[in-house]
CSV table of C-alpha atoms in Angstrom, one decimal:
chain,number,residue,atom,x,y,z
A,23,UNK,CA,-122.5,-77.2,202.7
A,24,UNK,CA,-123.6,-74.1,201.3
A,25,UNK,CA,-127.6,-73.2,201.3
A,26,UNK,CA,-129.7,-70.4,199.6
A,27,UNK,CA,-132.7,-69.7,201.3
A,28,UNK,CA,-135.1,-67.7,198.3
A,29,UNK,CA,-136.1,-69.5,195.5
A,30,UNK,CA,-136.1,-68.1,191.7
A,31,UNK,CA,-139.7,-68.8,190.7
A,32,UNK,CA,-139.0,-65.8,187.5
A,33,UNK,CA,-137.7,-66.6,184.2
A,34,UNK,CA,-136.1,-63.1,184.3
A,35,UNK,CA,-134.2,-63.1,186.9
A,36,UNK,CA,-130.7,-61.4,186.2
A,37,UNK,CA,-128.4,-64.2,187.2
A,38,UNK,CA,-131.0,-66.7,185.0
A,39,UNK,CA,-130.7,-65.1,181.9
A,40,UNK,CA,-127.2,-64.8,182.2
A,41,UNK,CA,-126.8,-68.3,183.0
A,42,UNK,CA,-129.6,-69.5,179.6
A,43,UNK,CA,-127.6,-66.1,177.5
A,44,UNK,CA,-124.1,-68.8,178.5
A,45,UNK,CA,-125.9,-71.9,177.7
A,46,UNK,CA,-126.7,-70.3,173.9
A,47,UNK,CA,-123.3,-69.1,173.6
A,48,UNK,CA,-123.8,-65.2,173.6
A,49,UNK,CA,-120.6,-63.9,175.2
A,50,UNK,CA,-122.1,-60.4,175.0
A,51,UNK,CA,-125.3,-61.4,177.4
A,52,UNK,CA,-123.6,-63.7,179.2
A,53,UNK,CA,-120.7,-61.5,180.5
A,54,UNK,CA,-118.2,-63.8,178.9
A,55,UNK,CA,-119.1,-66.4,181.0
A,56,UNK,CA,-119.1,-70.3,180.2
A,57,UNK,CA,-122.0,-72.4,181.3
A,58,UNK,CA,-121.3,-76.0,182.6
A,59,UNK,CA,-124.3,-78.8,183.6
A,60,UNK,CA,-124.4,-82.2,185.6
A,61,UNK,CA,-122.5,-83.2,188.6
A,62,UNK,CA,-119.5,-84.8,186.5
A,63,UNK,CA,-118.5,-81.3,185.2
A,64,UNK,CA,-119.0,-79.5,187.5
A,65,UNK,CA,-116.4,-81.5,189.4
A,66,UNK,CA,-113.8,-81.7,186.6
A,67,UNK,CA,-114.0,-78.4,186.4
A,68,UNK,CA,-112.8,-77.1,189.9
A,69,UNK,CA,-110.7,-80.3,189.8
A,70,UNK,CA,-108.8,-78.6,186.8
A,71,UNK,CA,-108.8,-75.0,188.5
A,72,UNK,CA,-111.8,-73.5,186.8
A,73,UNK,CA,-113.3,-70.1,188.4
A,74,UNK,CA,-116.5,-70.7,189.1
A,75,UNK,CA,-119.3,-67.2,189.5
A,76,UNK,CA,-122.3,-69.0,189.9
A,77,UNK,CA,-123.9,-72.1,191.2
A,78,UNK,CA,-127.4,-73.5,190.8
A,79,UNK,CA,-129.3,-75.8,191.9
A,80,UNK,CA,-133.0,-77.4,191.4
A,81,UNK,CA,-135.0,-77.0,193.7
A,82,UNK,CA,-135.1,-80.3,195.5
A,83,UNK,CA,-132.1,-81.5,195.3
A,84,UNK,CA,-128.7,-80.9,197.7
A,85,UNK,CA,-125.6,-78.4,197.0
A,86,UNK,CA,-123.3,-80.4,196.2
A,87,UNK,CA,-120.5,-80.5,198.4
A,88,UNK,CA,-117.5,-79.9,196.9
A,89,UNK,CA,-119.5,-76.4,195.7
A,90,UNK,CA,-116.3,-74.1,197.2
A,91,UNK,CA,-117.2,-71.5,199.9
A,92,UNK,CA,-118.0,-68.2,198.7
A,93,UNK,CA,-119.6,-68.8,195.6
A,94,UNK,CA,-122.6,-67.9,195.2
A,95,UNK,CA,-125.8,-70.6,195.2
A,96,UNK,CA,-129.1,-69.5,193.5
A,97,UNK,CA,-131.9,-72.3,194.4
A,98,UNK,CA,-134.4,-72.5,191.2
A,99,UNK,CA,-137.9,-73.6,190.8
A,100,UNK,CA,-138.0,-77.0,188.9
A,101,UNK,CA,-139.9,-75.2,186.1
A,102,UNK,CA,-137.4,-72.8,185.7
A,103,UNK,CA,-134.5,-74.6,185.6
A,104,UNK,CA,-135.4,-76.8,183.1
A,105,UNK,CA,-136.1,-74.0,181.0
A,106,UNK,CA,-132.6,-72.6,181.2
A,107,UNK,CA,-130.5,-76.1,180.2
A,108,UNK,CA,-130.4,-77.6,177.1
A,109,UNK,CA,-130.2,-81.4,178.2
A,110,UNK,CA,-133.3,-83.6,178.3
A,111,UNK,CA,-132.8,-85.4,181.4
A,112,UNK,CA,-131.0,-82.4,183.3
A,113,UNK,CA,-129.0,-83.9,186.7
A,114,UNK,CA,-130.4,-80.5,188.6
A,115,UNK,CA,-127.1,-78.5,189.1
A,116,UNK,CA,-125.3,-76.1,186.8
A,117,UNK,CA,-122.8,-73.0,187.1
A,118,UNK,CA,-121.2,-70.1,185.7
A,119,UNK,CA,-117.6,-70.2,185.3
A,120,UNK,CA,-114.9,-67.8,184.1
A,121,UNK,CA,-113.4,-69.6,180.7
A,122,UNK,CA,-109.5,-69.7,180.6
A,123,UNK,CA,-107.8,-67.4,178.3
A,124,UNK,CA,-105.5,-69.4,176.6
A,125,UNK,CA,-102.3,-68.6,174.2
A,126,UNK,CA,-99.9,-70.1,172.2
A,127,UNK,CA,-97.4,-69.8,174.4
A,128,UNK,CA,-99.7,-72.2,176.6
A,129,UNK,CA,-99.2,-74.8,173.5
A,130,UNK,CA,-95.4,-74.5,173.8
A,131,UNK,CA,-95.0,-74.7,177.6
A,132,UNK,CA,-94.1,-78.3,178.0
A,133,UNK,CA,-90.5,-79.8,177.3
A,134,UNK,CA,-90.0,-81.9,174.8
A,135,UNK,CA,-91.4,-82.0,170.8
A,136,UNK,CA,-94.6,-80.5,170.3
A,137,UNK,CA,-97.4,-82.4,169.2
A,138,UNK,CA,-100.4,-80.2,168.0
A,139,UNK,CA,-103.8,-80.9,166.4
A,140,UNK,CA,-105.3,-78.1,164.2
A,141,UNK,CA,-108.7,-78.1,163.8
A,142,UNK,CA,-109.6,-76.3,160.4
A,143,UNK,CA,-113.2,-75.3,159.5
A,144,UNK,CA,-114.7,-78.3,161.8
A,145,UNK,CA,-118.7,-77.7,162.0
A,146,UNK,CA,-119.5,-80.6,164.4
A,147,UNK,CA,-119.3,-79.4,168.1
A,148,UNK,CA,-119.4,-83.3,168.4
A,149,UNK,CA,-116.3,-83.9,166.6
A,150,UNK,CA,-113.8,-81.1,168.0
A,151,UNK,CA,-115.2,-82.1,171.8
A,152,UNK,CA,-113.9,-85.4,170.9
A,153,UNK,CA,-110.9,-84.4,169.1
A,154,UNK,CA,-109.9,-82.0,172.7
A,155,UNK,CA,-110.3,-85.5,174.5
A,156,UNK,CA,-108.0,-87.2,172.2
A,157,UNK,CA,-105.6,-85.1,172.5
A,158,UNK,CA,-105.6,-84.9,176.3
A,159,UNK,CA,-105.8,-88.8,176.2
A,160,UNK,CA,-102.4,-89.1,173.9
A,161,UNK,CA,-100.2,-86.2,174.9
A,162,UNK,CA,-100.7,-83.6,172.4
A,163,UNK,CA,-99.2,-80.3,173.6
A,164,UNK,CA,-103.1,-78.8,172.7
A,165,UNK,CA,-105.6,-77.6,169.6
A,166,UNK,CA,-105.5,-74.8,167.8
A,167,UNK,CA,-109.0,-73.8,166.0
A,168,UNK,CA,-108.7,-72.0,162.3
A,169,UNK,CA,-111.8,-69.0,162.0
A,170,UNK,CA,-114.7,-71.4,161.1
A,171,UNK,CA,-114.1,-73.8,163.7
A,172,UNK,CA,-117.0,-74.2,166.3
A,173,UNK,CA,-116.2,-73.1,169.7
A,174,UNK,CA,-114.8,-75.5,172.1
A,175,UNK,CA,-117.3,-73.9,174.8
A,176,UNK,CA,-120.2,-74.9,172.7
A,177,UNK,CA,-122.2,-77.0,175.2
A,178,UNK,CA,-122.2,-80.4,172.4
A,179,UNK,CA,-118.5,-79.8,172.6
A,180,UNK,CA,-117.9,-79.1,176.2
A,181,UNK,CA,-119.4,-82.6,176.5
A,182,UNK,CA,-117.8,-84.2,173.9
A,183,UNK,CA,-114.5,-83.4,175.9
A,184,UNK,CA,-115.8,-85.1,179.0
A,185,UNK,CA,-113.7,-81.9,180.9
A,186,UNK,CA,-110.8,-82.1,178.6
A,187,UNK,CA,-111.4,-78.3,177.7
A,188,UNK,CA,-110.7,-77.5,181.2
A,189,UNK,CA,-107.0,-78.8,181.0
A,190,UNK,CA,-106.3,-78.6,177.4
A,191,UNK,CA,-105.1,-75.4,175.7
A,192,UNK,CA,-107.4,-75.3,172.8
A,193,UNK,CA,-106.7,-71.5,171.1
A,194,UNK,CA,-108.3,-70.0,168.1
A,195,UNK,CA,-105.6,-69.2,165.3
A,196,UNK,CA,-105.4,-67.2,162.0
A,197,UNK,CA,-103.8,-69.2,158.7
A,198,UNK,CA,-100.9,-66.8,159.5
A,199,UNK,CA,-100.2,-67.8,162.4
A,200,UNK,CA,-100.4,-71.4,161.2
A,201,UNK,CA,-98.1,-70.6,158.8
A,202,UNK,CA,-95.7,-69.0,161.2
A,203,UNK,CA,-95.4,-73.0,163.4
A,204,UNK,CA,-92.5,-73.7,160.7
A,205,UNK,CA,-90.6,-70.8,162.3
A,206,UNK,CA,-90.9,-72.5,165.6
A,207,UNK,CA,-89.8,-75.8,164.0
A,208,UNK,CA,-93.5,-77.4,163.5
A,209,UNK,CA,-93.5,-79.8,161.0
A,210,UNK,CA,-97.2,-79.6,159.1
A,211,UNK,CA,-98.8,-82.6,158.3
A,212,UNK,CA,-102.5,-82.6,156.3
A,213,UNK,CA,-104.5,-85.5,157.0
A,214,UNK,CA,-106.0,-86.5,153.8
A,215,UNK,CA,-107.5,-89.5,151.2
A,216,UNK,CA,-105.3,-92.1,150.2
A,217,UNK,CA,-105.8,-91.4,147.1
A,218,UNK,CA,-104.2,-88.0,147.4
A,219,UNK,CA,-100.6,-87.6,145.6
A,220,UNK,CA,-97.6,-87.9,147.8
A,221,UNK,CA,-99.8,-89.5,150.6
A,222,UNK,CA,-97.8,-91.7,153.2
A,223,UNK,CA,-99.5,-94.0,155.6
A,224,UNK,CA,-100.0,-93.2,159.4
A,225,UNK,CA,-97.6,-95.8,160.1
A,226,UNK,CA,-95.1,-94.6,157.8
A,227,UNK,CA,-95.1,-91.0,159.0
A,228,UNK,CA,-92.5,-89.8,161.6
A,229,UNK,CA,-94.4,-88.3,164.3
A,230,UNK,CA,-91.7,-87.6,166.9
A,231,UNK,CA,-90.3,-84.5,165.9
A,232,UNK,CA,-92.1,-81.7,166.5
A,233,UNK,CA,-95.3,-81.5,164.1
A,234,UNK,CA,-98.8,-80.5,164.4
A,235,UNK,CA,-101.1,-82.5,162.1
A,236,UNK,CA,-104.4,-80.3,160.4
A,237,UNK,CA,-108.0,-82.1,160.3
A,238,UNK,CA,-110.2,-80.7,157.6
A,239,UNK,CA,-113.7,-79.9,157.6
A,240,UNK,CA,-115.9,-82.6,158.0
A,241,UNK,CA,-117.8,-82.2,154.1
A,242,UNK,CA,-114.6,-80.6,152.1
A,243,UNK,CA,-111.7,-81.6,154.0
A,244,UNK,CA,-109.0,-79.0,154.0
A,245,UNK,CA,-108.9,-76.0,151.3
A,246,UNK,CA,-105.7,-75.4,148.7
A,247,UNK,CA,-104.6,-72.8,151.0
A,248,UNK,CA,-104.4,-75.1,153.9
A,249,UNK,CA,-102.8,-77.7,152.0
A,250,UNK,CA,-100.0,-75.3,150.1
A,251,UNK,CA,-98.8,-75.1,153.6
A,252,UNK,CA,-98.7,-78.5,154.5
A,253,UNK,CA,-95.2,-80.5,154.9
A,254,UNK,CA,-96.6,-83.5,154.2
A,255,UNK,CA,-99.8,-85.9,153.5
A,256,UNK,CA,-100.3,-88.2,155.8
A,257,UNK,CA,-103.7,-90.8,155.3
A,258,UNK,CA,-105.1,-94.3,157.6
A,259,UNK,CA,-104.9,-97.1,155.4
A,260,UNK,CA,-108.5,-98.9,155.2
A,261,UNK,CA,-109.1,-102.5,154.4
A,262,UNK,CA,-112.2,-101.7,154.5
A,263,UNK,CA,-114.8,-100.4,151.6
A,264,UNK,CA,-115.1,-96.6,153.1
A,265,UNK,CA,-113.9,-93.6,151.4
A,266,UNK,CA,-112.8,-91.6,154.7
A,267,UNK,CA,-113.3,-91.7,158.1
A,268,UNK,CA,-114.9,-89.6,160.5
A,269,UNK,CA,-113.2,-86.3,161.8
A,270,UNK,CA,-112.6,-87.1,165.0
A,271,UNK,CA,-112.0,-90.9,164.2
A,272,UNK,CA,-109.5,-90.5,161.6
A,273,UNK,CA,-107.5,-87.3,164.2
A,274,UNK,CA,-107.6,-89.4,167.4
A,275,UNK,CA,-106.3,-92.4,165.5
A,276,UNK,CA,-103.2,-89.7,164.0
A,277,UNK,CA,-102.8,-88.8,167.7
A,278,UNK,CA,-102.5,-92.3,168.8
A,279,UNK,CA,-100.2,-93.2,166.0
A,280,UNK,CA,-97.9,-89.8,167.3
A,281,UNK,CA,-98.4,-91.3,170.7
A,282,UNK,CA,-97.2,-94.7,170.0
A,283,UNK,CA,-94.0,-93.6,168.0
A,284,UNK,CA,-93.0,-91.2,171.3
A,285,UNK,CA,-93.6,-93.7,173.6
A,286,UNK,CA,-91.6,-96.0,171.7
């Protein structure tokens, strides 16, 4: 087990700002580095092959043990940690790791059809963590994020995913290159209203070619630009009296849906 003998009493410590710079998402202060907290992912992420730079610990509790060797352990006063995470109840350990660069290449790695989610204009870092866990959780080849998107290292959606963004290629996209999936052989499908023309129900929809289906902002749904694009309209039929369903409800249904007609 590793140990650090001196413990940060100072706010302004180097490695602490850049850890509380991470944790507010400044890339800039931060040295590009992503900030991680609690014991769970911290261990999905050097389960998933994550680079770890720094570890930190409060100051009574242990290093945890599966810390690697070499890394380096800074041992913070109680005050000062909390002041550096943002979660209320905070489980005492956090790190520094080196974020994966990922491509679209990465997307189209595996054999078979691809299945894609595309995440346009999404706001809540709630919904896309969720949306990176969905897709992990029904085989979607990963997510690609349109300029407006939040960042899938935003620490709402880094928990969200539950570690998901360690292992799933989520890369940021331009419309142009959105438009350019046809090339590849990527069937678009919107995900809209049922009330929209030329709709077809989830369960109507072929979903085992290759396709990637687009999830709209969570207040205005997807923009005529987006939708001009679009192969198809696909919409979740709803007994119920709702106009539309969450983001991240209504895309990891769509996934499942894909899931169940590939497994099929």
């Amino acid at each position: 087990m590793q140990t650090s003998e001196l413990v940060v009493s100072s706010r302004a410590n180097a490695r602490v700002k850049q850890l509380r710079a991470a944790f507010q998402g400044h890339a800039r202060l931060s040295g590009g580095m992503v900030a991680i907290e609690g014991d769970h992912l911290l261990e999905e992420a050097l389960r998933s092959g994550m680079v770890l730079k720094s570890v930190f610990v409060s100051e009574q509790r242990a290093v945890p043990g599966i810390v690697p060797r070499g890394v380096e352990v800074l041992r913070l006063t109680e005050e000062v940690f909390g002041s550096v995470v943002e979660t209320q109840s905070p489980q005492g350990v956090a790190a520094l790791m080196v974020p994966p660069v990922r491509t679209l290449a990465d997307v189209f790695e595996g054999s078979g059809a691809a299945l894609i989610l595309i995440t346009v204009g999404l706001q809540d870092p709630g919904n896309l963590g969720t949306l990176v866990r969905s897709a992990e959780a029904f085989g979607a080849s990963g997510v690609l994020t349109t300029p407006g998107t939040v960042s899938a290292w935003n620490q709402k959606a880094l928990r969200a995913s539950v570690g998901s963004v360690f292992r799933v290629p989520v890369v940021g996209v331009t419309a142009g290159e959105v438009a350019e999936l046809k090339g590849r052989g990527v069937r678009l499908i919107a995900a809209v209203g049922a009330d929209d023309f030329g709709v077809v129900a989830a369960q109507e929809m072929d979903f085992t070619a290759a396709c990637a289906v687009m999830i709209g902002n969570e207040g205005s749904g997807l923009a005529a630009e987006w939708m001009e694009m679009c192969d198809a309209r696909v919409t979740i039929p709803c007994p119920g009296p709702v106009e539309s369903l969450n983001a991240a409800v209504a895309g990891s249904l769509l996934l499942y849906e894909a899931s169940r007609q590939r497994s099929g």
